[in-house]
């Protein structure tokens, strides 16, 4: 069933109080993007362009896009696991754990589930997971619950840090955990639209954990927050406020609507980037980015 990005994000927000950590489309599928962010260059390795690209552009774009894939997958998963929980997959809904968790294993298996955690965000309890492919059988493989707890605490801390300011601005948001290769993790605040049939460009913020336990802001696009109309069908053009590499929010929008079968192009000041049919040998993805540098202004 096709739904607007705004509606899906609203669903994610409605269960945000239940989910401090999570990841994955309405029904996760085999070719969905992996939860784990991939190394720079992985997704754009198969991209083609007749024009020379600026030095470092591909690497910077791939880093932003890997986060966008993680976040898009998270939105998918939150809705799916919320419905499974409500349907009794994890026991009676009134008594089932309330925090949602999803990831892809290192061998690509999509899994999701629910758990509880203590007030100090140190101990994961009543963890129950299923495979999200096939008939939803129970998943019994290893899961690093210490990492799960750290993700949940980071999301909680970021949510508490930004809620007063974003509420004052009237900007709803979802905070999404983004694990990185090597064990590092980030939390991204992704803005949601406030009106039906609109989307937000820019406006995202990202945080990481300091060694003293506090959080620090590592990306801040709050000044570029823009809400624009969203056509119900047809080709979609996302106009990013960035000069070269689009904001992560813009790439999340592009990937979501591409999954719905729409043609999507993202424009920045200097680049035009489109998701086109192709096979990325690094990820198995069936779409790849095609970048074209815009002519320099005279």
C-alpha positions as semicolon CSV with decimal commas, in nm:
position;residue;x (nm);y (nm);z (nm)
1;X;0,000;0,000;0,000
2;X;0,142;0,337;-0,097
3;X;0,150;0,600;0,170
4;X;0,309;0,942;0,176
5;X;0,640;0,984;0,357
6;X;0,466;1,222;0,595
7;X;0,213;0,958;0,698
8;X;0,478;0,691;0,751
9;X;0,689;0,929;0,954
10;X;0,382;1,015;1,162
11;X;0,337;0,642;1,230
12;X;0,697;0,622;1,342
13;X;0,642;0,922;1,568
14;X;0,334;0,765;1,720
15;X;0,542;0,470;1,837
16;X;0,849;0,675;1,923
17;X;0,758;0,653;2,287
18;X;0,781;0,276;2,246
19;X;1,098;0,270;2,036
20;X;1,428;0,421;2,143
21;X;1,630;0,208;1,903
22;X;1,530;0,053;1,578
23;X;1,578;0,029;1,213
24;X;1,374;-0,066;0,857
25;X;0,937;0,015;0,463
26;X;0,606;-0,087;0,570
27;X;0,696;-0,452;0,516
28;X;1,074;-0,518;0,517
29;X;1,184;-0,715;0,212
30;X;1,494;-0,900;0,105
31;X;1,634;-0,618;-0,104
32;X;1,572;-0,348;0,157
33;X;1,873;-0,141;0,253
34;X;2,094;-0,277;0,530
35;X;2,062;-0,117;0,873
36;X;2,437;-0,091;0,914
37;X;2,584;0,208;0,736
38;X;2,824;0,097;0,465
39;X;3,173;0,227;0,390
40;X;3,202;0,537;0,176
41;X;3,167;0,466;-0,193
42;X;2,978;0,139;-0,156
43;X;2,647;0,245;-0,310
44;X;2,775;0,484;-0,573
45;X;3,040;0,253;-0,710
46;X;2,815;0,166;-1,001
47;X;2,705;0,523;-1,071
48;X;2,770;0,660;-1,414
49;X;2,811;1,017;-1,536
50;X;2,953;1,168;-1,850
51;X;3,067;1,469;-1,650
52;X;3,365;1,485;-1,418
53;X;3,264;1,513;-1,054
54;X;3,436;1,733;-0,794
55;X;3,717;1,562;-0,600
56;X;3,582;1,385;-0,294
57;X;3,219;1,419;-0,402
58;X;3,150;1,048;-0,446
59;X;3,291;0,963;-0,104
60;X;3,101;1,241;0,073
61;X;2,778;1,155;-0,108
62;X;2,815;0,786;-0,024
63;X;2,858;0,864;0,345
64;X;2,539;1,074;0,347
65;X;2,351;0,814;0,144
66;X;2,453;0,528;0,371
67;X;2,292;0,713;0,659
68;X;1,985;0,782;0,447
69;X;1,948;0,408;0,372
70;X;1,972;0,329;0,742
71;X;1,708;0,588;0,830
72;X;1,468;0,487;0,553
73;X;1,497;0,126;0,669
74;X;1,427;0,236;1,028
75;X;1,100;0,402;0,926
76;X;0,994;0,086;0,746
77;X;1,075;-0,133;1,043
78;X;0,907;0,077;1,309
79;X;0,573;0,045;1,135
80;X;0,614;-0,327;1,072
81;X;0,717;-0,417;1,427
82;X;0,447;-0,195;1,578
83;X;0,185;-0,386;1,381
84;X;0,335;-0,723;1,475
85;X;0,335;-0,622;1,839
86;X;-0,026;-0,503;1,821
87;X;-0,119;-0,830;1,653
88;X;0,023;-1,041;1,934
89;X;0,346;-1,165;1,778
90;X;0,534;-1,084;2,099
91;X;0,255;-1,184;2,336
92;X;-0,055;-0,991;2,446
93;X;-0,012;-0,633;2,326
94;X;-0,098;-0,481;2,663
95;X;0,188;-0,666;2,831
96;X;0,448;-0,695;2,552
97;X;0,774;-0,497;2,574
98;X;0,733;-0,150;2,427
99;X;1,072;-0,057;2,277
100;X;1,119;-0,153;1,913
101;X;1,444;-0,293;1,775
102;X;1,543;-0,387;1,418
103;X;1,859;-0,457;1,223
104;X;2,008;-0,665;0,946
105;X;2,256;-0,925;1,059
106;X;2,605;-0,937;0,912
107;X;2,483;-1,196;0,662
108;X;2,189;-0,980;0,557
109;X;1,898;-1,133;0,751
110;X;1,640;-0,868;0,850
111;X;1,535;-0,908;1,212
112;X;1,317;-0,708;1,445
113;X;1,161;-0,727;1,784
114;X;1,078;-0,560;2,112
115;X;1,240;-0,522;2,451
116;X;1,233;-0,334;2,782
117;X;1,522;-0,149;2,942
118;X;1,596;-0,021;3,290
119;X;1,573;0,354;3,366
120;X;1,951;0,390;3,347
121;X;1,956;0,241;2,996
122;X;2,203;-0,029;3,095
123;X;2,015;-0,358;3,098
124;X;1,799;-0,492;2,816
125;X;1,515;-0,713;2,935
126;X;1,251;-0,939;2,776
127;X;1,419;-0,919;2,434
128;X;1,212;-1,102;2,172
129;X;1,298;-1,099;1,800
130;X;1,174;-1,250;1,474
131;X;1,305;-1,273;1,123
132;X;1,134;-1,023;0,898
133;X;1,160;-1,237;0,589
134;X;0,924;-1,524;0,519
135;X;0,671;-1,626;0,784
136;X;0,826;-1,431;1,074
137;X;0,994;-1,723;1,253
138;X;1,168;-1,655;1,581
139;X;1,528;-1,538;1,555
140;X;1,770;-1,703;1,796
141;X;2,105;-1,574;1,672
142;X;2,339;-1,358;1,881
143;X;2,257;-0,990;1,941
144;X;2,484;-0,748;2,123
145;X;2,244;-0,620;2,386
146;X;2,507;-0,386;2,531
147;X;2,513;-0,205;2,196
148;X;2,132;-0,204;2,189
149;X;2,129;-0,034;2,529
150;X;2,384;0,226;2,417
151;X;2,178;0,307;2,107
152;X;1,864;0,345;2,316
153;X;2,036;0,582;2,559
154;X;2,183;0,794;2,280
155;X;1,842;0,832;2,117
156;X;1,686;0,919;2,453
157;X;1,954;1,178;2,533
158;X;1,926;1,345;2,193
159;X;1,546;1,352;2,212
160;X;1,561;1,521;2,552
161;X;1,825;1,769;2,430
162;X;1,637;1,896;2,124
163;X;1,271;1,864;2,220
164;X;1,232;2,209;2,384
165;X;1,375;2,402;2,088
166;X;1,203;2,197;1,818
167;X;0,870;2,213;2,001
168;X;0,901;2,591;2,020
169;X;0,965;2,600;1,644
170;X;0,666;2,374;1,581
171;X;0,877;2,113;1,406
172;X;0,795;1,747;1,474
173;X;1,081;1,504;1,438
174;X;1,198;1,146;1,483
175;X;1,535;1,054;1,633
176;X;1,688;0,757;1,454
177;X;1,993;0,555;1,566
178;X;2,258;0,511;1,297
179;X;2,525;0,250;1,381
180;X;2,847;0,294;1,186
181;X;3,117;0,050;1,078
182;X;3,368;-0,013;1,356
183;X;3,118;0,019;1,640
184;X;3,061;0,396;1,645
185;X;2,706;0,526;1,646
186;X;2,515;0,843;1,572
187;X;2,160;0,963;1,632
188;X;1,989;1,169;1,361
189;X;1,692;1,397;1,423
190;X;1,488;1,386;1,103
191;X;1,216;1,651;1,066
192;X;0,863;1,550;0,972
193;X;0,610;1,750;0,773
194;X;0,337;1,933;0,963
195;X;0,079;1,918;0,684
196;X;-0,059;1,645;0,460
197;X;0,085;1,618;0,107
198;X;0,398;1,808;0,196
199;X;0,758;1,711;0,260
200;X;1,046;1,871;0,442
201;X;1,382;1,936;0,281
202;X;1,690;1,992;0,493
203;X;1,649;2,057;0,863
204;X;1,825;1,746;0,997
205;X;2,062;1,735;1,293
206;X;2,302;1,461;1,402
207;X;2,467;1,384;1,735
208;X;2,739;1,155;1,862
209;X;2,853;1,056;2,212
210;X;3,147;1,229;2,379
211;X;3,397;1,032;2,586
212;X;3,256;1,194;2,903
213;X;2,909;1,061;2,825
214;X;2,756;1,384;2,697
215;X;2,634;1,426;2,340
216;X;2,776;1,661;2,079
217;X;2,618;1,794;1,763
218;X;2,811;1,689;1,453
219;X;2,569;1,802;1,178
220;X;2,328;2,095;1,190
221;X;2,097;2,178;0,899
222;X;1,823;2,338;1,109
223;X;1,859;2,664;0,916
224;X;1,763;2,498;0,586
225;X;1,430;2,348;0,707
226;X;1,176;2,401;0,429
227;X;0,830;2,250;0,383
228;X;0,714;2,213;0,024
229;X;0,410;2,060;-0,152
230;X;0,429;1,693;-0,248
231;X;0,253;1,588;-0,569
232;X;0,054;1,267;-0,532
233;X;0,216;1,103;-0,834
234;X;0,469;1,153;-1,112
235;X;0,837;1,235;-1,114
236;X;0,963;1,397;-0,795
237;X;1,229;1,666;-0,780
238;X;1,384;1,726;-0,438
239;X;1,560;2,063;-0,418
240;X;1,823;2,057;-0,149
241;X;1,962;2,374;0,003
242;X;2,313;2,225;0,008
243;X;2,585;2,325;-0,236
244;X;2,723;1,984;-0,336
245;X;2,600;1,685;-0,131
246;X;2,233;1,685;-0,042
247;X;2,122;1,673;0,321
248;X;2,048;1,329;0,465
249;X;1,679;1,423;0,497
250;X;1,666;1,486;0,122
251;X;1,826;1,150;0,043
252;X;1,584;0,970;0,277
253;X;1,295;1,127;0,083
254;X;1,451;1,021;-0,246
255;X;1,500;0,660;-0,143
256;X;1,155;0,627;0,009
257;X;0,973;0,751;-0,299
258;X;1,195;0,550;-0,531
259;X;1,080;0,241;-0,341
260;X;0,724;0,347;-0,427
261;X;0,809;0,343;-0,797
262;X;0,854;0,715;-0,857
263;X;1,135;0,873;-1,054
264;X;1,331;1,094;-0,815
265;X;1,601;1,351;-0,881
266;X;1,781;1,548;-0,610
267;X;1,922;1,888;-0,700
268;X;2,185;2,082;-0,508
269;X;2,349;2,405;-0,622
270;X;2,616;2,223;-0,822
271;X;2,487;1,867;-0,877
272;X;2,191;1,673;-1,011
273;X;2,160;1,320;-0,871
274;X;1,902;1,063;-0,982
275;X;1,828;0,710;-0,864
276;X;1,818;0,489;-1,171
277;X;1,781;0,118;-1,239
278;X;2,104;-0,074;-1,203
279;X;2,282;-0,327;-0,987
280;X;2,528;-0,222;-0,723
281;X;2,768;-0,517;-0,684
282;X;2,873;-0,399;-0,337
283;X;2,524;-0,405;-0,184
284;X;2,299;-0,592;-0,425
285;X;2,079;-0,282;-0,452
286;X;1,871;-0,260;-0,767
287;X;1,907;0,115;-0,802
288;X;2,221;0,329;-0,821
289;X;2,284;0,700;-0,818
290;X;2,370;0,881;-1,141
291;X;2,535;1,217;-1,079
292;X;2,568;1,500;-1,327
293;X;2,755;1,822;-1,250
294;X;2,560;2,134;-1,335
295;X;2,721;2,392;-1,565
296;X;2,903;2,660;-1,371
297;X;2,712;2,986;-1,343
298;X;2,848;3,263;-1,561
